[in-house]
Every structure is written in structure tokens, then in C-alpha cells.
Coordinates of C-alpha atoms and ligand atoms in Angstrom, one line a residue:
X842 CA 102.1 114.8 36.5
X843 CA 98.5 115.8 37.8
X844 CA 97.5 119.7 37.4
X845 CA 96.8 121.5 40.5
X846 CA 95.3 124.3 38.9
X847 CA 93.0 124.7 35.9
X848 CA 92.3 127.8 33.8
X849 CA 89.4 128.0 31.3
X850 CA 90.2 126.7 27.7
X851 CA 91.6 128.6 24.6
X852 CA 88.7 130.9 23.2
X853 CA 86.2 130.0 26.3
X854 CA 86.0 132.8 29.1
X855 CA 84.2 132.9 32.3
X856 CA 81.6 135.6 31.9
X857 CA 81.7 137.5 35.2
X858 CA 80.3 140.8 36.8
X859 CA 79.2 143.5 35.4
X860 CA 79.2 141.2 32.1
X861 CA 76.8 138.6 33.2
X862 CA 74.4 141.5 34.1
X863 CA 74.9 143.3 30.5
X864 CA 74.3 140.0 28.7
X865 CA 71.3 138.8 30.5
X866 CA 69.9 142.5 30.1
X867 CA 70.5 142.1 26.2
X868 CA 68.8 139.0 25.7
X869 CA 65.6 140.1 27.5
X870 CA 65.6 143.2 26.2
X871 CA 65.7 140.8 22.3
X872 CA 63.2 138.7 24.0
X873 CA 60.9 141.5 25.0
X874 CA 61.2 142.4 20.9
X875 CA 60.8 138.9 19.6
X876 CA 57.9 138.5 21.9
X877 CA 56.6 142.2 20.7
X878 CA 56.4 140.9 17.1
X879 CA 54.7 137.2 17.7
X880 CA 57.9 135.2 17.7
X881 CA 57.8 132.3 20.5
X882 CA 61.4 131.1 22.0
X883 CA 62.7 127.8 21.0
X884 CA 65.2 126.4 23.1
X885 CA 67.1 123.6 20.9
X886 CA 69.6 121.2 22.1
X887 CA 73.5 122.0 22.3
X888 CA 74.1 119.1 20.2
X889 CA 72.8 117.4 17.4
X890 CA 73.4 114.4 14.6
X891 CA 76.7 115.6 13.0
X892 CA 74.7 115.5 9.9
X893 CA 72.3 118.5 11.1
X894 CA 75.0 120.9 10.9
X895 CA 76.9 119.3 7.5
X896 CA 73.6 120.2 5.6
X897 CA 74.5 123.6 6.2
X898 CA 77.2 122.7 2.6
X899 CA 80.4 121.4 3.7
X900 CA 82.1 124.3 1.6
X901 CA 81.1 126.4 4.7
X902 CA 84.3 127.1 7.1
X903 CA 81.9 126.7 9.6
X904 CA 81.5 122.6 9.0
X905 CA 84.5 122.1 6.9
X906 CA 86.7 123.7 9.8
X907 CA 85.4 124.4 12.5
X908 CA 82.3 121.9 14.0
X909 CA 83.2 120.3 17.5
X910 CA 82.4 116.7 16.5
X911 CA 83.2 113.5 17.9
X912 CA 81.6 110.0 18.6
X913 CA 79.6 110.0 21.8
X914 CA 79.6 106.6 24.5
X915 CA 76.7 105.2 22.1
X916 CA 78.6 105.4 18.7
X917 CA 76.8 108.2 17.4
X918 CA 78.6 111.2 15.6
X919 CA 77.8 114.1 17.1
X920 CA 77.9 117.9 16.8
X921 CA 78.1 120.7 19.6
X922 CA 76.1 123.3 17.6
X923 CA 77.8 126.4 15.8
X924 CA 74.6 128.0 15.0
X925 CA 71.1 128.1 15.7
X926 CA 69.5 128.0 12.0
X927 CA 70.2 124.3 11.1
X928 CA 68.7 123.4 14.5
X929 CA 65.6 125.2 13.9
X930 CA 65.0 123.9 10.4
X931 CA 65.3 120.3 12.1
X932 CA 62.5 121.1 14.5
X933 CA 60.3 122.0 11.8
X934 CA 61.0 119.2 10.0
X935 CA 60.1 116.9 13.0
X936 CA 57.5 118.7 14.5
X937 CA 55.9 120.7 11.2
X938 CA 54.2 123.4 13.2
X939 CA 51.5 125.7 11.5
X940 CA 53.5 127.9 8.9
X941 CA 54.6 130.8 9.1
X942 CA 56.5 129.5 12.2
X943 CA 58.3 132.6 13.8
X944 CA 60.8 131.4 16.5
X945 CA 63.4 133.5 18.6
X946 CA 66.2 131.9 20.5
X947 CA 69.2 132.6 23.0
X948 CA 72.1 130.6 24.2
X949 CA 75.7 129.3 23.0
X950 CA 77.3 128.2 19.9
X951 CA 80.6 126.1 19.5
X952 CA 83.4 127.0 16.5
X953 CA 86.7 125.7 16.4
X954 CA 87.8 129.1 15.1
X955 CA 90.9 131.1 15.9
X956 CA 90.4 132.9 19.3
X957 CA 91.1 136.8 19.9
X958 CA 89.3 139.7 20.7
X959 CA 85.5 139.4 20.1
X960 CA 85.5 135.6 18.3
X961 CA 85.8 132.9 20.5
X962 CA 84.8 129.1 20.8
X963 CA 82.2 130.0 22.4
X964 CA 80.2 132.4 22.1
X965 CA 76.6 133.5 22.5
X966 CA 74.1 134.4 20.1
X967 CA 70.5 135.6 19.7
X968 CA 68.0 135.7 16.8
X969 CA 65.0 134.8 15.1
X970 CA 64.3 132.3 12.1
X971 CA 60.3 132.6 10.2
X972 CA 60.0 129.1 7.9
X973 CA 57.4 129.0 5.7
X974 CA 57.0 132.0 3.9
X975 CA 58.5 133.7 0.8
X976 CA 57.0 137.4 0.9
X977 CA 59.5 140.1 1.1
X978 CA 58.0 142.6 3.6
X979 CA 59.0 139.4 6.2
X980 CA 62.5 139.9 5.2
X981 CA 62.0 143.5 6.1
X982 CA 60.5 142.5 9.0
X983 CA 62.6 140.7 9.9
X984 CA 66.0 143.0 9.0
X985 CA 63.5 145.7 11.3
X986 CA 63.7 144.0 13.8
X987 CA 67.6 143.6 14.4
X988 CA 67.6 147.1 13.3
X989 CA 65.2 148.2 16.7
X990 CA 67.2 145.9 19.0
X991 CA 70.3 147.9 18.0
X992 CA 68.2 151.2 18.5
X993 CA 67.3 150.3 21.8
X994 CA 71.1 149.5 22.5
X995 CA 71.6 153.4 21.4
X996 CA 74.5 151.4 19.5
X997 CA 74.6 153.1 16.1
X998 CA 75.3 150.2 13.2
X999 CA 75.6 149.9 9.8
X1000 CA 73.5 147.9 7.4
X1001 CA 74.6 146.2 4.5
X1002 CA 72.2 143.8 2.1
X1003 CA 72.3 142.0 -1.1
X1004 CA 70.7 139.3 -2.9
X1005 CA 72.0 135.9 -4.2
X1006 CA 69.3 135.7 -6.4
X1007 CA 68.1 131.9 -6.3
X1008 CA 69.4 128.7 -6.2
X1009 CA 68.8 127.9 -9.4
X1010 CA 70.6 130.8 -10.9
X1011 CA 73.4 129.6 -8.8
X1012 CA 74.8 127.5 -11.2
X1013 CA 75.3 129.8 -14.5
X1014 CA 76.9 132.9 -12.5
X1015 CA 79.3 130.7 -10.4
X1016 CA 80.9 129.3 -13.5
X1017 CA 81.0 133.2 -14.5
X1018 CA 82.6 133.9 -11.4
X1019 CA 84.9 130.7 -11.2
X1020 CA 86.2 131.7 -15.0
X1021 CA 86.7 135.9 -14.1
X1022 CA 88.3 134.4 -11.0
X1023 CA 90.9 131.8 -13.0
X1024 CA 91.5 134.3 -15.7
X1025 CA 92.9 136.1 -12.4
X1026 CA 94.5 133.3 -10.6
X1027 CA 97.9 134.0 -10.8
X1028 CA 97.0 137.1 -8.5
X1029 CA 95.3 135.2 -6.1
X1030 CA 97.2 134.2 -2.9
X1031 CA 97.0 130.8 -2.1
X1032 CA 94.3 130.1 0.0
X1033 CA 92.2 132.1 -2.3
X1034 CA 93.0 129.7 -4.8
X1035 CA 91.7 127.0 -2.3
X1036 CA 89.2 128.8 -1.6
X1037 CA 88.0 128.8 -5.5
X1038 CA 88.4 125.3 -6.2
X1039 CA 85.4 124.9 -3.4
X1040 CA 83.0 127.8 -3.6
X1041 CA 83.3 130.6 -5.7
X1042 CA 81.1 132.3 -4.1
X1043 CA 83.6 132.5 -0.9
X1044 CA 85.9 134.7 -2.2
X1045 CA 83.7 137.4 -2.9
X1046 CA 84.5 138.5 0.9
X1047 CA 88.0 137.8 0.7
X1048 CA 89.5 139.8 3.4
X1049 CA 93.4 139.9 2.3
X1050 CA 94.0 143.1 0.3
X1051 CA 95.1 141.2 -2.8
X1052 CA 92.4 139.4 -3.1
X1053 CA 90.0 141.6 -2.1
X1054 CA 91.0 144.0 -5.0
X1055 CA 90.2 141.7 -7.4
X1056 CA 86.9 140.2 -6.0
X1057 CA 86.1 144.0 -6.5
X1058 CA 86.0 143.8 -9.9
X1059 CA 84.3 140.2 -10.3
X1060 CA 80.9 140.1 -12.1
X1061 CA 78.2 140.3 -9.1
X1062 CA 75.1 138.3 -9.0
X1063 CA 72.6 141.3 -9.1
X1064 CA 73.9 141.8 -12.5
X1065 CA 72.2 138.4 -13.1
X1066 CA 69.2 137.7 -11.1
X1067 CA 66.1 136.5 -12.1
X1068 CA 63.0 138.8 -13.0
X1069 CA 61.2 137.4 -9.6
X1070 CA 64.4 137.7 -7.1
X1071 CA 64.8 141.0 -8.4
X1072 CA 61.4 142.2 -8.0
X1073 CA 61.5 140.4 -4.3
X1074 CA 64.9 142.7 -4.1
X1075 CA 63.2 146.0 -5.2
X1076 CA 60.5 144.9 -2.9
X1077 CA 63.2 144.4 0.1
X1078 CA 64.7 147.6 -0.5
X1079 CA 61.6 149.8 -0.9
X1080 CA 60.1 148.0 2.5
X1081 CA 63.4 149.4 4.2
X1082 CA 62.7 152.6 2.5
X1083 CA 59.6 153.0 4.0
X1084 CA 60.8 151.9 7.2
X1085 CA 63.3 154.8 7.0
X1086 CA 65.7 152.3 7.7
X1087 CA 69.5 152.9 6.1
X1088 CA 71.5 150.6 4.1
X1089 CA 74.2 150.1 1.4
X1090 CA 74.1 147.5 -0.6
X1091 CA 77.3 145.1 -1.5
X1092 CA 77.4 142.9 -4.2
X1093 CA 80.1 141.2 -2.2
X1094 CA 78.1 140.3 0.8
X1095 CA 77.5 136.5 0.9
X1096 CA 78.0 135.8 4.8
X1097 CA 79.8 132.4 5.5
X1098 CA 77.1 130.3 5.0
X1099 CA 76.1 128.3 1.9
X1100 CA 72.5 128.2 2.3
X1101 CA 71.6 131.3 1.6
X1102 CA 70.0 132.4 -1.2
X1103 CA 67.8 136.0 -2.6
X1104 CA 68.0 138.4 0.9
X1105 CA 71.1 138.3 3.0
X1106 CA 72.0 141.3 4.9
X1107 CA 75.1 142.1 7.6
X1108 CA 75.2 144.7 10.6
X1109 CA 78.4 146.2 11.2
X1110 CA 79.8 148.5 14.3
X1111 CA 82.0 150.8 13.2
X1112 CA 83.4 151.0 16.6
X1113 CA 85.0 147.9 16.6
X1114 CA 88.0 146.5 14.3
X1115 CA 86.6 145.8 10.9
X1116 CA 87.9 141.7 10.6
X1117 CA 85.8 141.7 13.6
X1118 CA 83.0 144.1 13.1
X1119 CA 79.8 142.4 12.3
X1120 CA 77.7 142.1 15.0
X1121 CA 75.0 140.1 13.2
X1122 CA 73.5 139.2 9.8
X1123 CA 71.2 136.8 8.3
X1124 CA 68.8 136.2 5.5
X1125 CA 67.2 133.6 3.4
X1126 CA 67.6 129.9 3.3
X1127 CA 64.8 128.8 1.2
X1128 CA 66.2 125.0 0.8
X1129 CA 67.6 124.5 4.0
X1130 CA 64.3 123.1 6.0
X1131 CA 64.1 120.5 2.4
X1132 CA 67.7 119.5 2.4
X1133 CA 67.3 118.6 6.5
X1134 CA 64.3 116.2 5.1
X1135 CA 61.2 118.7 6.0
X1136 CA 58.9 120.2 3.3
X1137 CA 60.0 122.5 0.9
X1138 CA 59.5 125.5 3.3
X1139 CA 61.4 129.2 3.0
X1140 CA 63.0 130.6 5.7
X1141 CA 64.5 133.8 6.6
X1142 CA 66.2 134.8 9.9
X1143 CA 69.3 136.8 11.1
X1144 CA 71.5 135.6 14.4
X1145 CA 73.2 138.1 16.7
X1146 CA 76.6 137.8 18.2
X1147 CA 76.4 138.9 21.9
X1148 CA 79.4 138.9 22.8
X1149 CA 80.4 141.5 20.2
X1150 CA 77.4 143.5 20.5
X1151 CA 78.3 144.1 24.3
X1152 CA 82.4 144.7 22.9
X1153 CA 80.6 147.0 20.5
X1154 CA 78.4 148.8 23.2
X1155 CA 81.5 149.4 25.5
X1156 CA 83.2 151.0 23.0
X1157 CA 80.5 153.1 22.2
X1158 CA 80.0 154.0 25.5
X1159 CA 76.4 153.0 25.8
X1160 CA 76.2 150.1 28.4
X1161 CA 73.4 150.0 30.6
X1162 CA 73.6 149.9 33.8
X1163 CA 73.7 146.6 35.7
X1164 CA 70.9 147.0 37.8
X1165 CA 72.3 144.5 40.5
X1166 CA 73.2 147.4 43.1
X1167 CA 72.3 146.3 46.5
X1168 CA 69.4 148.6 48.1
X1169 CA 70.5 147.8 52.0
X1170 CA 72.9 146.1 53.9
X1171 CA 72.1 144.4 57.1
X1172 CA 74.9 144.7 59.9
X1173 CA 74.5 142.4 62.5
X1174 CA 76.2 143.7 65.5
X1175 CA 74.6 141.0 68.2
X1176 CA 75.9 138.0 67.1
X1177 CA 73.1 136.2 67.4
X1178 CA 72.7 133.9 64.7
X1179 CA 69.5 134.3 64.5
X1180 CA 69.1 137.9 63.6
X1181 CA 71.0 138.4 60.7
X1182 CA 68.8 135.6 59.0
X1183 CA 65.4 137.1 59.6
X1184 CA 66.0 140.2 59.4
X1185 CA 67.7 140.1 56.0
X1186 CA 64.8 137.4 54.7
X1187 CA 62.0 139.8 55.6
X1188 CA 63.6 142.6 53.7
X1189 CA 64.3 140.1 50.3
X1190 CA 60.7 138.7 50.9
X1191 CA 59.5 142.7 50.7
X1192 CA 61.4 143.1 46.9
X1193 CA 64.2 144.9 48.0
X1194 CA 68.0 143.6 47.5
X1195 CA 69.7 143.0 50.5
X1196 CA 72.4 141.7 51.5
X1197 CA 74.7 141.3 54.9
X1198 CA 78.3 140.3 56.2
X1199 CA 78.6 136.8 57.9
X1200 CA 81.1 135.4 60.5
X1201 CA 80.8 137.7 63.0
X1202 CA 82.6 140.3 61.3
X1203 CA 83.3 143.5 63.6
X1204 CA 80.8 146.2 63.3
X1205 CA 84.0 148.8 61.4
X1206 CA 84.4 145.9 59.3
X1207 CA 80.6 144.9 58.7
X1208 CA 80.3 149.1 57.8
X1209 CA 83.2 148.6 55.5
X1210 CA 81.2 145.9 53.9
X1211 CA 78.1 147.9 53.6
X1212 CA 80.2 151.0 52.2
X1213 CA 81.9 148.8 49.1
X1214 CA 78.1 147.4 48.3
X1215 CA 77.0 150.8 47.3
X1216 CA 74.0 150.3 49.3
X1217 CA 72.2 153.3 50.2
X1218 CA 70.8 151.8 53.2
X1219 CA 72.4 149.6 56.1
X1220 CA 70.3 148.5 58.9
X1221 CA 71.9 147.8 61.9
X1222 CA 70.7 145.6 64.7
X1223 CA 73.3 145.8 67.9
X1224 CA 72.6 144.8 71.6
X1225 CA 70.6 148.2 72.5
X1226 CA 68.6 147.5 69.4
X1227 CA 67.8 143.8 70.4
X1228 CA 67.1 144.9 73.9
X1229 CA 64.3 147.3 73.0
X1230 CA 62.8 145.5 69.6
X1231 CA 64.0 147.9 67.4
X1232 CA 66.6 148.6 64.8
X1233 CA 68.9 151.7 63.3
X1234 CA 68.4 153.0 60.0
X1235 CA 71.3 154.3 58.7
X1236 CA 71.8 156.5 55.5
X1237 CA 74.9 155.8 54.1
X1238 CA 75.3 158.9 52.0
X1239 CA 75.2 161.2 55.1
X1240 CA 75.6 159.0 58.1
X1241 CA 71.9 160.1 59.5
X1242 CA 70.5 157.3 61.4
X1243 CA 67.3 157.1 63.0
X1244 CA 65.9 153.9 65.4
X1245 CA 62.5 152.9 65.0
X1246 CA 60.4 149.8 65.8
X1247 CA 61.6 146.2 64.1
X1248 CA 57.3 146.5 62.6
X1249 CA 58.2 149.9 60.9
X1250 CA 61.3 148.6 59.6
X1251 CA 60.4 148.1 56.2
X1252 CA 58.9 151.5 56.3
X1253 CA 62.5 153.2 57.5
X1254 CA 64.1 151.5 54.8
X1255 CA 61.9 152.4 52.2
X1256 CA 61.9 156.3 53.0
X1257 CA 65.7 156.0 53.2
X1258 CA 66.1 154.2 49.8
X1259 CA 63.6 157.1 47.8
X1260 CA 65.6 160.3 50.0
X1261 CA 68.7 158.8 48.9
X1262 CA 67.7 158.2 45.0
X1263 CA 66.2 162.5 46.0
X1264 CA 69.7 163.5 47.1
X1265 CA 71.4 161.8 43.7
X1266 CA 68.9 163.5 41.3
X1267 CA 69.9 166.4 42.8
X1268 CA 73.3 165.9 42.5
X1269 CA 73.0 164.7 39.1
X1270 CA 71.4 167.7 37.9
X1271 CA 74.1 170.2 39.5
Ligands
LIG2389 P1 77.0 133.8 11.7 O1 76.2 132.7 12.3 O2 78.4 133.3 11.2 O3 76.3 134.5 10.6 O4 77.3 134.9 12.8 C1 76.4 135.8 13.3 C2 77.0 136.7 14.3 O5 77.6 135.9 15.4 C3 78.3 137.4 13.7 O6 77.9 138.6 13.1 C4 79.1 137.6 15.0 O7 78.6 138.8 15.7 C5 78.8 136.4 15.8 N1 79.9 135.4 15.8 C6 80.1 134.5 14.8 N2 81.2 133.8 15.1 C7 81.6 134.2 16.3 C8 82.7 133.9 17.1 N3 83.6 132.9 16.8 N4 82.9 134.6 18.3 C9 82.1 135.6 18.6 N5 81.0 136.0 17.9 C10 80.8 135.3 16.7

């Protein structure tokens, strides 16, 4: 039988007012940062080769589990994109821009994960990748960065890095960790155990008690890095330092992802419930751009989950206001169709927000209108006012209403809009 009604998908939401407002003030407020610190937007497409995202290491729940994938009309397999990185690396790779390449970027991303409160299907992310650099201070940089966004949030985070040391010590300290972890297996519940016979690494942030007990005690990779990923560590650490910027750091951190190696770092809101806590992370992926068939170019780059951020903000406290409050409402008491129209054009062609009833609504009912906008203006054209050229401006905090000439309308408004922001100082300082 054919549906008659439709409701959005499992893990999908409509993102309504006052939501829509918070998230488009959050992504310009990141752009206004990215842009402050010579990053340019990229704006990549939703979906790419299949292949783009199963660089990323299939051992990641991200492409093992979770891609949106399917054949399009044209035979080709192809991906809706669960992150921004792999895209990114594939633009270099096609386009190999001047190096260091500093990109920022804002949209959606697609995982077939399980949906609650603050991780859906889709959600929205922003962030910033650099390719073609391996100094340290650009990891600090870059870690700065998400650390400033969050400052101008006001929403108080927590930092956590480490290092993975580099691909190449990759190979000794996970057949450490794989023989600590079988000497242990018996303990393990059983999707640890799967979890080990793909990636090692993985269970380091197991999250069930069990096995997060004994990934506490596994041998940690800074125990066996390198002399030059643990100078680029110290160097990491003593940039933040300088910067005055907190952190702890966790041997266990080694974010979902498989590419990463040396850097990666996590930012946490204590506010929200700790399985879903981090509001972003990143670090460095210094074979990614190679393995998508550029150059062998480092990167380093965090993402940020919006979605949670704004969760995280609103429980915090620390929203900002929407900004989308209509100045003046136009009530239209003639009828005439024409009125209406010019009058509220003229007053959205001056800059301010306006806004008006339509049908013919009765003048109460037009008033009631004006009242639930939280305008602090109406102006109000009836038959008198037609008559003689003119129109009533009304404040709507204390009913005061003057007529004045249609020309000094703009005038009226604007001296009732700044006595009305006079009256709420007031009030908001008694
Ligand atoms: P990732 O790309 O997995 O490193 O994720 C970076 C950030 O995106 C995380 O810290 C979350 O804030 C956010 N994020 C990841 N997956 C989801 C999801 N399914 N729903 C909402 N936010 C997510």
C-alpha cells in the first residue's frame, strides 16, 4: 500500500529554527578563523569513487561498516562521503596546488552508524587539512586553531594528544601489542577479539570496561618511537606549551582512522556523555595523499563535528543568540494589495528585517502577529494613513505611536528600533 505520509530517515533530522541559525553562525564564525590564518575553502563533492574513501584502510569502522556505497545508473561504485580528509588528499593529487596547501571546509558527511543522541547518519562537520609539510609548529598550528574556535564558542573543552610515531615503526610495536593483547585474549570480550585479528591498534580505545582495563596496561607506542617522531613530539608539546594551551596526553588515543600516524590529538566536552563526547580531533596522515596516487606529501588536519559542538554548547549554556529577530512588522490595515508590498520592500531594501501578515488578516490579528515576531517596531498603514500619505509608527514595548510622513518613514523606524534597544539596556542592567 502507498504511504501518505513520510518522516525523515533513521539518524537524519531536519535541522530547523533556532538550530539552523546556531549552525550557520558556527561555520562562519570557523570560516572567519580559517580565513584569519590563510586557509582557503574547498568545497569537495558529496560523493566520490568508492575507492577514495577505502584508501582510508579498510580496518577502519568507518569503510569496513559504515560507507553509503552503491552502484550509480553508469555502473560506477560509488561512495557518499563519511569525511572530508580522503576527499581533500584526492584534490591534491589531481590538481597538485603549490605546497603547503592549507584548505578549510564545511558541509555533510554520511556513516551508516548506529543513530542516538549526537551521532547520526548525517551529520555536519567543519575543518581544515595543510598537505605538504612535516614541521611540527603546523601541527600546533593547526591543534591552535580548533583550540580558538572553541574559545570563541566560550565552550570549555578538553585536549588530549599523542603520537603514533611513524609508519614504519608500525610494524614492530603492533606485533608487541597483538602478542600482550593474545597473552590476554581469554579476557577479551568477543568483539575485541575481532577487533584484534584486524588492527591492533583499534583496541587501544576499546570502550567496554573489560577491555578497556586491559588496553590500560598494553605497551604504548611512545615507549617506542623513533628518535625523529619523538623529537617532532617534544616539539608538539613544547609549541602547545608556549601557546599556553592545556593538554593530557593518552597513549591510548588513536582516533578511528588508520592513516594516521606521529600527531593525533582529540577534543572532548565534558558536558556531554563520554561515548559521545568528542567534539573533534585530527592529526597526521603523512601517506594518505601517496596511497590516493599523489606525491608523497604530509598532511595534518583535524575535523569538527557540528552537530555535537552545538549539543555541547546547549548544555553549557553558551549558545549565541540567533540573530534572525525581526526589527518591524508591517500591518496592513487597507487592504490594498499594493501597500503591503512596497512598503515592506522599501524597509528590506534599507537593511532592516521586516516582515508582515498576508491574507487580509484583521488588524487584532495582524497586531497579534507583530507581537509573536518580537519585533520592536510595527508600522501600520490603515485607511486614515493612506488618505493623507502617511503612516503610524508604533512601539511595541509601550504602545507609543506616532504618524509621520510615508518619506520620513525610514527615519521613524529607525529612532524606534535604537529607543527600544535604550529601553532593554536599561532593563538589562536593573
Ligand atoms: P572523525 O572524522 O571520526 O575523526 O570525527 C570527527 C568529529 O566528527 C567527531 O569528534 C565528532 O564530533 C563528529 N562525528 C563523527 N561521527 C559522527 C556521527 N555519526 N554523528 C555526529 N557527529 C559525528
Amino acid at each position: 500500500m502507498a504511504r501518505s505520509t513520510f518522516q525523515t530517515l533513521p539518524g537524519t533530522r531536519d535541522i530547523l529554527e533556532p538550530d539552523a541559525s546556531h549552525l550557520r553562525g558556527l561555520v562562519t564564525l570557523f570560516a572567519d578563523l580559517a580565513a584569519g590564518a590563510g586557509f582557503g575553502q574547498i568545497i569537495p563533492p558529496m560523493f566520490e569513487d568508492t575507492e577514495v574513501f577505502t584508501r582510508l584502510g579498510e580496518a577502519s569502522d568507518v569503510v569496513s561498516k559504515e560507507l553509503y556505497s552503491f552502484e550509480d545508473k553508469g555502473g560506477r561504485n560509488i561512495a557518499l562521503r563519511p569525511e572530508f580528509t580522503a576527499s581533500v588528499c584526492r584534490a591534491f593529487a589531481q590538481y597538485r596546488p603549490t605546497t603547503p596547501w592549507k584548505t578549510w571546509y564545511a558541509g555533510p558527511n554520511f556513516r551508516y552508524d548506529k543513530p542516538q543522541k549526537g551521532r547520526y547518519r548525517q551529520f555536519d562537520q567543519v575543518g581544515i587539512e595543510v598537505i605538504g609539510s612535516h614541521d611540527p609548529q603546523l601541527d600546533v598550528e593547526v591543534i591552535a586553531l580548533a583550540q580558538r574556535f572553541f574559545d570563541d564558542l566560550g565552550l570549555a573543552v578538553e585536549l588530549r594528544i599523542n603520537s603514533l610515531g611513524d609508519i614504519a615503526e608500525r610494524p614492530a610495536y603492533l606485533q608487541d601489542l597483538n602478542s600482550y593483547f593474545e597473552q590476554n585474549r581469554d579476557s577479551l570480550s568477543e568483539a575485541a577479539r575481532a577487533t584484534l585479528s584486524v588492527n591492533p591498534l583499534r583496541l587501544l580505545d576499546a570502550k567496554r570496561p573489560g577491555d578497556a582495563a586491559i588496553a590500560a596496561g598494553a605497551p604504548t607506542i611512545l615507549d617506542s618511537l623513533s628518535n625523529e617522531a619523538a623529537a617532532a613530539f617534544a616539539e608538539v608539546r613544547n609549541g602547545l606549551d608556549t601557546l599556553k594551551i592545556d593538554y593530557t596526553i593518552d597513549p591510548l588515543l588513536v582516533r578511528g582512522l588508520d592513516y594516521y600516524n606521529r600527531t593525533t590529538f582529540e577534543f572532548a566536552a565534558p558536558g556531554l556523555e563520554a561515548a559521545q563526547n568528542a567534539v573533534g580531533g585530527g592529526g597526521r596522515y603523512d601517506g594518505l595523499v601517496e596511497a590516493l596516487g599523489g606525491p608523497p606529501e604530509p598532511g595534518v588536519g583535524f575535523a569538527i563535528g557540528v552537530d555535537r559542538t552545538l549539543l555541547a554548547c546547549e548544555a553549557a549554556g553558551v549558545l549565541p543568540s540567533s540573530g534572525n529577530t525581526i526589527d518591524v512588522w508591517v500591518v496592513d490595515a487597507t487592504g490594498s494589495a499594493d501597500v503591503g508590498l512596497l512598503v515592506v520592500e522599501e524597509l528590506r531594501r534599507s537593511g532592516l528585517k521586516a516582515d508582515r501578515s498576508y491574507d487580509g488578516r484583521s488588524m487584532k490579528a495582524q497586531m497579534k502577529n507583530a507581537n509573536r515576531s518580537g519585533a520592536a517596531v510595527a508600522v501600520i498603514v490603515g485607511e486614515d494613513e493612506m488618505s493623507s500619505g502617511t503612516v503610524s509608527v508604533r512601539s511595541m514595548a509601550d504602545g507609543t505611536q506616532e504618524q509621520v510622513q510615508r518619506g520620513q518613514m525610514l527615519a521613524a523606524v529607525r529612532s524606534g528600533l535604537a529607543q527600544g534597544r535604550e529601553t532593554k539596556d536599561g532593563e538589562d542592567r536593573t
